[in-house]
């Protein structure tokens, strides 16, 4: 696989080798359960989890006791939204959100709506940007929560969460933000943002899969959440179940590395992304960039190639791993709801590729990717898809 250039870092990221090193003892000798309070195995596991909790808390400016470990961002989002509705009083059952959220949030909202909640969608502009004034206008006496993602996983647009946070505070409305693409990449501080709930995920920042965090302002004591999973009272009663110690330790280490290295990684990745976009648009006509030109993730590019379908482009460059404007979730190739929401037509949606870089991306890889994309798009536009390309889909990878 090392001959494949990995540019799909919004889907998942490579485990940092230092994270694996930190996890290794907890996958081998240190197999204790932190809930075992009566012996050294348990104590050591508990100490490791609490150390990791502090590392994640430090990355986002939170108190350690406000960090709840979950199985990932999807679970954190479910806990934030369903948990708040269940804990809230029934006269406040309105959630304000956008149509460009991750499916984990949209699908959760759809379920809540079936159960009687009201979901209000605030429009986004053509860059996928949210206007805080529109959020404020949408707030009513029934509004329980505003839930708006901090950085979009397809087009990279950042939301003005700090402004929205001030508005929510003023109106006594909860604010949840899905920051899975943001945490570990750009600075996040739950105090300056004034969020009450914040979601992040280890595997989007060079940690292991299957481990997430929900930040809960004032933790369980706030009483703003009802747990989704009942059991042994773990995580101060907010998320029962034995903790995934190795993954949590890995998340902590990934958070620490991000905190230390983010300010150096960010300009590197931004320069590579800019080189990628400049290189592609300099060598091809009819390429447009999606998302906010300025207020966006440094490692994201979303490009629409007029007259070239994304799936055909990808078949012509099997040594570059990117993702298309469809089929992003599981085996259900729906055209991207995000690209539709920012006004792209069906043909444009089908002709869009998402590029996600990381700290492991190199100059050589970007130079090669520019060449491969240019060749592939040119070939597709000439209409030369060969049989062999089409059959590759079924070949072992
Ligand atoms: C990846 C992602 C999720 C889901 O995260 P998991 O940890 O894989 O469940 C949710 N929101 C955003 C913005 C994401 O990028």
Tab-separated table of C-alpha atoms and ligand atoms in Angstrom:
chain	number	residue	atom	x	y	z
A	1	UNK	CA	0.000	0.000	0.000
A	2	UNK	CA	3.001	2.279	0.452
A	3	UNK	CA	2.910	2.969	-3.286
A	4	UNK	CA	-0.530	4.520	-2.891
A	5	UNK	CA	-0.498	8.221	-2.012
A	6	UNK	CA	-2.917	8.644	0.859
A	7	UNK	CA	-4.965	11.842	0.517
A	8	UNK	CA	-8.116	10.737	2.321
A	9	UNK	CA	-7.311	12.043	5.785
A	10	UNK	CA	-10.842	13.261	6.458
A	11	UNK	CA	-11.983	9.636	6.401
A	12	UNK	CA	-9.254	8.504	8.742
A	13	UNK	CA	-5.606	9.193	9.501
A	14	UNK	CA	-2.498	7.076	9.894
A	15	UNK	CA	-1.717	6.044	13.475
A	16	UNK	CA	1.313	7.996	14.631
A	17	UNK	CA	4.017	5.417	15.504
A	18	UNK	CA	4.527	7.186	18.834
A	19	UNK	CA	0.843	6.626	19.602
A	20	UNK	CA	1.240	2.908	18.949
A	21	UNK	CA	4.250	2.863	21.280
A	22	UNK	CA	2.159	4.440	24.034
A	23	UNK	CA	-0.672	1.948	23.479
A	24	UNK	CA	1.448	-1.187	23.305
A	25	UNK	CA	1.811	-1.888	27.061
A	26	UNK	CA	-1.970	-1.652	27.450
A	27	UNK	CA	-2.494	-4.163	24.638
A	28	UNK	CA	-0.069	-6.573	26.302
A	29	UNK	CA	1.071	-6.636	29.953
A	30	UNK	CA	-1.008	-3.817	31.369
A	31	UNK	CA	-4.390	-5.360	30.718
A	32	UNK	CA	-6.101	-4.230	33.891
A	33	UNK	CA	-9.612	-2.805	34.063
A	34	UNK	CA	-9.622	0.719	35.503
A	35	UNK	CA	-12.827	-0.174	37.321
A	36	UNK	CA	-10.939	-2.818	39.355
A	37	UNK	CA	-10.257	-0.714	42.422
A	38	UNK	CA	-8.751	-3.501	44.518
A	39	UNK	CA	-5.427	-4.316	42.907
A	40	UNK	CA	-2.437	-2.892	41.105
A	41	UNK	CA	-3.592	-3.921	37.608
A	42	UNK	CA	-6.696	-1.830	38.051
A	43	UNK	CA	-4.862	1.076	39.646
A	44	UNK	CA	-2.338	1.258	36.803
A	45	UNK	CA	-5.037	1.139	34.157
A	46	UNK	CA	-6.978	3.833	35.970
A	47	UNK	CA	-3.896	6.028	36.252
A	48	UNK	CA	-3.248	5.628	32.511
A	49	UNK	CA	-6.827	6.576	31.635
A	50	UNK	CA	-6.739	9.612	33.927
A	51	UNK	CA	-3.427	10.701	32.423
A	52	UNK	CA	-4.957	10.440	28.934
A	53	UNK	CA	-8.053	12.323	30.088
A	54	UNK	CA	-5.780	15.158	31.183
A	55	UNK	CA	-3.959	15.144	27.841
A	56	UNK	CA	-7.176	15.394	25.825
A	57	UNK	CA	-8.570	18.015	28.212
A	58	UNK	CA	-5.417	20.116	27.840
A	59	UNK	CA	-5.682	20.046	24.036
A	60	UNK	CA	-9.142	21.646	24.125
A	61	UNK	CA	-8.778	23.817	27.229
A	62	UNK	CA	-11.190	21.719	29.295
A	63	UNK	CA	-11.249	20.357	32.836
A	64	UNK	CA	-10.385	16.627	32.883
A	65	UNK	CA	-13.616	15.814	34.738
A	66	UNK	CA	-15.587	17.211	31.791
A	67	UNK	CA	-14.159	14.649	29.341
A	68	UNK	CA	-16.323	11.590	28.595
A	69	UNK	CA	-14.683	8.784	26.604
A	70	UNK	CA	-16.897	7.139	23.983
A	71	UNK	CA	-16.476	4.788	21.023
A	72	UNK	CA	-16.027	7.668	18.563
A	73	UNK	CA	-17.495	10.876	17.262
A	74	UNK	CA	-20.661	9.131	16.100
A	75	UNK	CA	-21.442	8.010	19.642
A	76	UNK	CA	-20.467	11.394	21.079
A	77	UNK	CA	-22.900	13.139	18.723
A	78	UNK	CA	-25.664	10.675	19.599
A	79	UNK	CA	-25.023	11.219	23.317
A	80	UNK	CA	-24.946	15.008	22.968
A	81	UNK	CA	-28.180	15.292	20.992
A	82	UNK	CA	-30.296	12.409	22.286
A	83	UNK	CA	-28.924	12.774	25.802
A	84	UNK	CA	-29.785	16.469	25.992
A	85	UNK	CA	-33.294	15.974	24.624
A	86	UNK	CA	-33.905	13.165	27.137
A	87	UNK	CA	-32.587	15.248	30.040
A	88	UNK	CA	-34.330	18.462	29.028
A	89	UNK	CA	-37.882	19.411	29.812
A	90	UNK	CA	-40.396	18.526	27.133
A	91	UNK	CA	-41.390	22.133	26.388
A	92	UNK	CA	-37.884	22.687	24.989
A	93	UNK	CA	-37.472	20.250	22.159
A	94	UNK	CA	-36.141	22.307	19.274
A	95	UNK	CA	-32.660	21.777	17.815
A	96	UNK	CA	-31.119	24.279	15.413
A	97	UNK	CA	-28.585	22.837	12.967
A	98	UNK	CA	-27.480	22.928	9.308
A	99	UNK	CA	-27.821	20.645	6.289
A	100	UNK	CA	-24.051	20.274	5.952
A	101	UNK	CA	-23.494	18.375	9.201
A	102	UNK	CA	-21.978	14.895	9.239
A	103	UNK	CA	-24.462	12.064	8.686
A	104	UNK	CA	-23.992	11.059	12.340
A	105	UNK	CA	-25.663	14.335	13.349
A	106	UNK	CA	-28.258	14.460	10.562
A	107	UNK	CA	-29.402	10.888	11.135
A	108	UNK	CA	-29.589	11.470	14.894
A	109	UNK	CA	-31.705	14.580	14.290
A	110	UNK	CA	-33.998	12.589	12.001
A	111	UNK	CA	-34.609	10.026	14.745
A	112	UNK	CA	-35.258	12.765	17.304
A	113	UNK	CA	-37.704	14.369	14.907
A	114	UNK	CA	-39.616	11.087	14.603
A	115	UNK	CA	-39.807	11.090	18.395
A	116	UNK	CA	-41.346	14.561	18.486
A	117	UNK	CA	-38.422	16.997	18.468
A	118	UNK	CA	-38.393	19.925	16.051
A	119	UNK	CA	-35.318	20.251	13.853
A	120	UNK	CA	-34.704	23.709	12.398
A	121	UNK	CA	-32.182	24.030	9.566
A	122	UNK	CA	-30.318	27.302	9.199
A	123	UNK	CA	-29.249	27.933	5.607
A	124	UNK	CA	-25.579	27.890	4.675
A	125	UNK	CA	-24.066	30.152	2.009
A	126	UNK	CA	-22.405	28.906	-1.180
A	127	UNK	CA	-19.202	28.233	0.737
A	128	UNK	CA	-21.030	26.225	3.385
A	129	UNK	CA	-20.677	29.119	5.830
A	130	UNK	CA	-23.141	29.750	8.658
A	131	UNK	CA	-24.277	33.255	9.580
A	132	UNK	CA	-24.470	33.668	13.391
A	133	UNK	CA	-27.240	36.240	12.910
A	134	UNK	CA	-29.340	33.587	11.178
A	135	UNK	CA	-28.735	31.248	14.106
A	136	UNK	CA	-29.837	33.937	16.546
A	137	UNK	CA	-32.985	34.619	14.519
A	138	UNK	CA	-33.868	30.919	14.581
A	139	UNK	CA	-33.790	30.730	18.397
A	140	UNK	CA	-37.217	30.583	20.041
A	141	UNK	CA	-38.501	29.899	23.545
A	142	UNK	CA	-38.593	26.205	22.608
A	143	UNK	CA	-34.956	25.984	21.506
A	144	UNK	CA	-32.993	23.462	23.538
A	145	UNK	CA	-29.789	23.326	21.564
A	146	UNK	CA	-27.798	24.605	18.629
A	147	UNK	CA	-25.623	21.901	17.036
A	148	UNK	CA	-23.212	23.110	14.364
A	149	UNK	CA	-20.014	21.429	13.212
A	150	UNK	CA	-16.768	23.335	13.659
A	151	UNK	CA	-15.122	22.220	10.419
A	152	UNK	CA	-16.803	20.493	7.516
A	153	UNK	CA	-15.408	17.070	6.610
A	154	UNK	CA	-16.048	17.453	2.872
A	155	UNK	CA	-15.373	21.065	1.965
A	156	UNK	CA	-13.305	22.161	4.976
A	157	UNK	CA	-15.314	25.292	5.780
A	158	UNK	CA	-14.983	26.527	9.362
A	159	UNK	CA	-17.985	27.777	11.339
A	160	UNK	CA	-17.870	30.941	13.499
A	161	UNK	CA	-18.443	28.905	16.662
A	162	UNK	CA	-17.147	31.645	18.964
A	163	UNK	CA	-19.844	34.062	17.755
A	164	UNK	CA	-22.499	31.361	17.890
A	165	UNK	CA	-21.306	30.447	21.392
A	166	UNK	CA	-21.828	33.999	22.631
A	167	UNK	CA	-25.330	34.029	21.162
A	168	UNK	CA	-26.263	30.691	22.718
A	169	UNK	CA	-24.945	31.798	26.103
A	170	UNK	CA	-27.001	34.984	25.941
A	171	UNK	CA	-30.174	33.077	25.053
A	172	UNK	CA	-29.539	30.208	27.533
A	173	UNK	CA	-29.441	27.649	24.749
A	174	UNK	CA	-27.005	24.704	24.754
A	175	UNK	CA	-24.331	24.656	22.057
A	176	UNK	CA	-22.893	21.400	20.714
A	177	UNK	CA	-20.194	21.386	18.072
A	178	UNK	CA	-18.879	18.418	16.120
A	179	UNK	CA	-15.177	19.248	16.065
A	180	UNK	CA	-13.960	15.862	14.770
A	181	UNK	CA	-12.125	17.507	11.857
A	182	UNK	CA	-10.857	20.432	13.896
A	183	UNK	CA	-9.403	19.080	17.132
A	184	UNK	CA	-5.735	18.234	16.748
A	185	UNK	CA	-5.440	20.299	13.563
A	186	UNK	CA	-6.255	23.857	14.606
A	187	UNK	CA	-6.462	25.366	18.109
A	188	UNK	CA	-9.721	24.646	19.963
A	189	UNK	CA	-10.582	26.084	23.352
A	190	UNK	CA	-13.930	25.234	24.902
A	191	UNK	CA	-13.795	28.325	27.121
A	192	UNK	CA	-13.264	30.939	24.417
A	193	UNK	CA	-15.738	29.143	22.127
A	194	UNK	CA	-18.332	28.938	24.936
A	195	UNK	CA	-19.494	25.503	23.809
A	196	UNK	CA	-21.368	23.305	26.267
A	197	UNK	CA	-20.769	20.074	24.377
A	198	UNK	CA	-17.996	19.238	21.928
A	199	UNK	CA	-17.314	16.075	19.954
A	200	UNK	CA	-13.961	14.786	18.760
A	201	UNK	CA	-12.465	11.521	17.557
A	202	UNK	CA	-9.027	9.921	17.975
A	203	UNK	CA	-8.711	8.432	14.493
A	204	UNK	CA	-9.128	11.825	12.798
A	205	UNK	CA	-5.930	13.007	14.505
A	206	UNK	CA	-3.495	10.090	14.165
A	207	UNK	CA	-4.942	8.152	17.083
A	208	UNK	CA	-6.704	4.775	17.006
A	209	UNK	CA	-10.162	4.059	15.600
A	210	UNK	CA	-13.048	3.375	17.967
A	211	UNK	CA	-12.317	6.054	20.532
A	212	UNK	CA	-13.942	9.450	20.874
A	213	UNK	CA	-14.646	12.125	23.411
A	214	UNK	CA	-17.656	14.159	24.342
A	215	UNK	CA	-16.714	17.268	26.286
A	216	UNK	CA	-19.559	18.126	28.668
A	217	UNK	CA	-19.361	21.499	30.415
A	218	UNK	CA	-19.426	20.817	34.163
A	219	UNK	CA	-19.622	17.114	33.390
A	220	UNK	CA	-22.274	14.907	34.861
A	221	UNK	CA	-23.031	17.491	37.550
A	222	UNK	CA	-24.484	19.839	34.936
A	223	UNK	CA	-27.429	17.475	34.515
A	224	UNK	CA	-27.732	18.379	30.842
A	225	UNK	CA	-27.416	14.794	29.579
A	226	UNK	CA	-29.163	11.529	30.157
A	227	UNK	CA	-26.850	8.584	29.298
A	228	UNK	CA	-27.641	6.421	26.283
A	229	UNK	CA	-25.928	3.365	27.747
A	230	UNK	CA	-26.781	2.239	31.256
A	231	UNK	CA	-24.584	-0.029	33.283
A	232	UNK	CA	-21.804	0.249	35.790
A	233	UNK	CA	-21.763	3.995	36.170
A	234	UNK	CA	-18.481	4.499	34.323
A	235	UNK	CA	-17.527	7.973	33.124
A	236	UNK	CA	-19.388	9.546	36.054
A	237	UNK	CA	-22.571	7.836	34.957
A	238	UNK	CA	-22.598	9.325	31.470
A	239	UNK	CA	-21.288	6.316	29.551
A	240	UNK	CA	-21.342	2.843	31.054
A	241	UNK	CA	-19.078	0.041	29.894
A	242	UNK	CA	-15.480	-1.011	30.565
A	243	UNK	CA	-13.122	1.560	29.129
A	244	UNK	CA	-11.090	0.880	25.988
A	245	UNK	CA	-7.829	1.528	27.822
A	246	UNK	CA	-5.321	1.095	24.948
A	247	UNK	CA	-7.332	3.359	22.649
A	248	UNK	CA	-7.841	5.967	25.362
A	249	UNK	CA	-4.108	5.967	26.127
A	250	UNK	CA	-3.487	6.358	22.392
A	251	UNK	CA	-5.964	9.229	22.154
A	252	UNK	CA	-4.164	10.948	25.035
A	253	UNK	CA	-0.768	10.549	23.394
A	254	UNK	CA	-2.164	11.767	20.034
A	255	UNK	CA	-3.600	14.814	21.820
A	256	UNK	CA	-0.286	15.570	23.486
A	257	UNK	CA	1.597	15.281	20.183
A	258	UNK	CA	-0.956	17.511	18.457
A	259	UNK	CA	-0.688	20.128	21.192
A	260	UNK	CA	3.094	20.190	20.903
A	261	UNK	CA	3.415	20.017	17.132
A	262	UNK	CA	0.285	21.639	15.693
A	263	UNK	CA	1.824	25.063	15.194
A	264	UNK	CA	4.603	23.534	13.095
A	265	UNK	CA	2.425	21.047	11.189
A	266	UNK	CA	-0.255	23.532	10.237
A	267	UNK	CA	1.850	25.777	7.934
A	268	UNK	CA	3.520	22.701	6.359
A	269	UNK	CA	0.194	21.103	5.517
A	270	UNK	CA	-1.322	24.400	4.376
A	271	UNK	CA	1.591	25.018	1.984
A	272	UNK	CA	1.270	21.501	0.536
A	273	UNK	CA	-2.498	21.907	0.100
A	274	UNK	CA	-1.996	25.253	-1.625
A	275	UNK	CA	0.647	23.701	-3.883
A	276	UNK	CA	-1.736	20.865	-4.743
A	277	UNK	CA	-4.599	23.191	-5.675
A	278	UNK	CA	-2.350	25.624	-7.544
A	279	UNK	CA	-0.656	22.778	-9.390
A	280	UNK	CA	-3.918	21.158	-10.466
A	281	UNK	CA	-5.635	24.388	-11.499
A	282	UNK	CA	-2.534	25.543	-13.393
A	283	UNK	CA	-2.468	22.403	-15.512
A	284	UNK	CA	-6.202	21.839	-16.054
A	285	UNK	CA	-9.042	24.038	-17.303
A	286	UNK	CA	-12.502	23.926	-15.736
A	287	UNK	CA	-11.545	23.222	-12.127
A	288	UNK	CA	-13.414	24.973	-9.324
A	289	UNK	CA	-12.719	24.863	-5.604
A	290	UNK	CA	-15.515	24.283	-3.081
A	291	UNK	CA	-15.744	25.628	0.435
A	292	UNK	CA	-14.645	28.909	1.918
A	293	UNK	CA	-11.506	30.242	0.190
A	294	UNK	CA	-10.117	31.636	3.455
A	295	UNK	CA	-11.928	30.232	6.495
A	296	UNK	CA	-11.154	26.566	5.891
A	297	UNK	CA	-9.151	23.610	7.171
A	298	UNK	CA	-5.485	23.849	6.128
A	299	UNK	CA	-5.395	20.213	4.987
A	300	UNK	CA	-8.561	20.130	2.873
A	301	UNK	CA	-9.327	20.749	-0.778
A	302	UNK	CA	-12.564	19.992	-2.600
A	303	UNK	CA	-12.304	20.348	-6.376
A	304	UNK	CA	-14.932	20.011	-9.100
A	305	UNK	CA	-13.642	18.929	-12.528
A	306	UNK	CA	-16.001	20.057	-15.284
A	307	UNK	CA	-16.751	17.209	-17.682
A	308	UNK	CA	-15.025	14.462	-15.701
A	309	UNK	CA	-16.841	12.111	-13.339
A	310	UNK	CA	-15.095	11.527	-10.021
A	311	UNK	CA	-15.446	7.737	-10.124
A	312	UNK	CA	-13.889	7.648	-13.600
A	313	UNK	CA	-11.027	9.913	-12.488
A	314	UNK	CA	-10.359	7.695	-9.484
A	315	UNK	CA	-10.235	4.592	-11.694
A	316	UNK	CA	-7.530	6.282	-13.736
A	317	UNK	CA	-5.352	6.988	-10.718
A	318	UNK	CA	-5.503	3.992	-8.457
A	319	UNK	CA	-2.258	4.991	-6.783
A	320	UNK	CA	-3.871	8.124	-5.319
A	321	UNK	CA	-6.370	7.603	-2.476
A	322	UNK	CA	-8.964	10.381	-2.468
A	323	UNK	CA	-12.724	10.362	-2.079
A	324	UNK	CA	-15.543	11.407	-4.358
A	325	UNK	CA	-18.522	13.637	-3.722
A	326	UNK	CA	-20.633	10.550	-3.231
A	327	UNK	CA	-20.399	7.153	-1.588
A	328	UNK	CA	-18.656	8.693	1.390
A	329	UNK	CA	-20.596	6.640	3.877
A	330	UNK	CA	-20.696	2.836	3.759
A	331	UNK	CA	-22.164	1.172	0.683
A	332	UNK	CA	-24.883	3.680	-0.039
A	333	UNK	CA	-23.641	5.865	-2.917
A	334	UNK	CA	-25.806	8.900	-2.306
A	335	UNK	CA	-24.612	12.136	-3.892
A	336	UNK	CA	-23.037	14.319	-1.211
A	337	UNK	CA	-25.639	16.215	0.825
A	338	UNK	CA	-22.983	18.824	1.615
A	339	UNK	CA	-22.225	19.633	-2.019
A	340	UNK	CA	-25.959	19.757	-2.760
A	341	UNK	CA	-26.539	22.100	0.180
A	342	UNK	CA	-23.980	24.600	-1.151
A	343	UNK	CA	-25.779	24.638	-4.488
A	344	UNK	CA	-23.816	22.274	-6.725
A	345	UNK	CA	-25.845	20.574	-9.450
A	346	UNK	CA	-25.958	16.801	-9.737
A	347	UNK	CA	-23.318	16.700	-12.471
A	348	UNK	CA	-20.985	18.929	-10.437
A	349	UNK	CA	-21.463	16.775	-7.355
A	350	UNK	CA	-20.543	13.697	-9.392
A	351	UNK	CA	-17.423	15.467	-10.690
A	352	UNK	CA	-15.992	16.450	-7.308
A	353	UNK	CA	-13.013	15.000	-5.479
A	354	UNK	CA	-12.053	15.576	-1.850
A	355	UNK	CA	-8.385	15.767	-0.951
A	356	UNK	CA	-7.312	15.433	2.672
A	357	UNK	CA	-3.649	15.907	3.522
A	358	UNK	CA	-1.818	15.187	6.765
A	359	UNK	CA	1.436	15.792	8.578
A	360	UNK	CA	2.732	12.667	6.842
A	361	UNK	CA	2.133	14.113	3.343
A	362	UNK	CA	5.346	14.958	1.499
A	363	UNK	CA	6.403	17.334	-1.280
A	364	UNK	CA	7.103	14.341	-3.543
A	365	UNK	CA	3.637	12.919	-2.938
A	366	UNK	CA	1.968	16.225	-3.773
A	367	UNK	CA	4.051	16.665	-6.935
A	368	UNK	CA	3.101	13.134	-7.971
A	369	UNK	CA	-0.564	13.667	-7.075
A	370	UNK	CA	-0.741	16.809	-9.235
A	371	UNK	CA	0.643	14.819	-12.172
A	372	UNK	CA	-1.662	11.850	-11.621
A	373	UNK	CA	-4.788	14.003	-11.235
A	374	UNK	CA	-3.911	16.006	-14.340
A	375	UNK	CA	-3.331	12.835	-16.378
A	376	UNK	CA	-6.462	11.154	-15.067
A	377	UNK	CA	-8.790	14.107	-15.651
A	378	UNK	CA	-7.333	14.664	-19.129
A	379	UNK	CA	-7.834	11.007	-19.989
A	380	UNK	CA	-11.401	10.951	-18.684
A	381	UNK	CA	-12.262	14.103	-20.594
A	382	UNK	CA	-10.981	12.426	-23.752
A	383	UNK	CA	-13.441	9.661	-22.954
A	384	UNK	CA	-10.914	6.867	-22.842
A	385	UNK	CA	-12.019	4.472	-20.138
A	386	UNK	CA	-10.639	1.020	-20.879
A	387	UNK	CA	-12.106	-2.343	-19.900
A	388	UNK	CA	-9.155	-3.107	-17.636
A	389	UNK	CA	-9.820	-0.026	-15.555
A	390	UNK	CA	-13.429	-0.989	-15.068
A	391	UNK	CA	-12.593	-4.531	-13.971
A	392	UNK	CA	-10.091	-3.358	-11.340
A	393	UNK	CA	-12.914	-2.636	-8.961
A	394	UNK	CA	-13.359	-6.357	-8.374
A	395	UNK	CA	-9.680	-7.218	-8.185
A	396	UNK	CA	-8.011	-7.711	-4.799
A	397	UNK	CA	-6.361	-4.513	-3.549
B	1	LIG	C1	-15.343	11.142	11.010
B	1	LIG	C2	-16.351	12.124	11.483
B	1	LIG	C3	-17.381	11.730	12.343
B	1	LIG	C4	-17.540	10.286	12.800
B	1	LIG	O1	-16.466	9.920	13.610
B	1	LIG	P1	-16.258	8.419	14.144
B	1	LIG	O2	-15.260	8.566	15.243
B	1	LIG	O3	-15.698	7.666	12.971
B	1	LIG	O4	-17.559	7.901	14.595
B	1	LIG	C5	-18.276	12.675	12.764
B	1	LIG	N1	-18.167	13.959	12.363
B	1	LIG	C6	-17.194	14.368	11.549
B	1	LIG	C7	-17.120	15.796	11.149
B	1	LIG	C8	-16.257	13.465	11.076
B	1	LIG	O5	-15.308	13.887	10.247
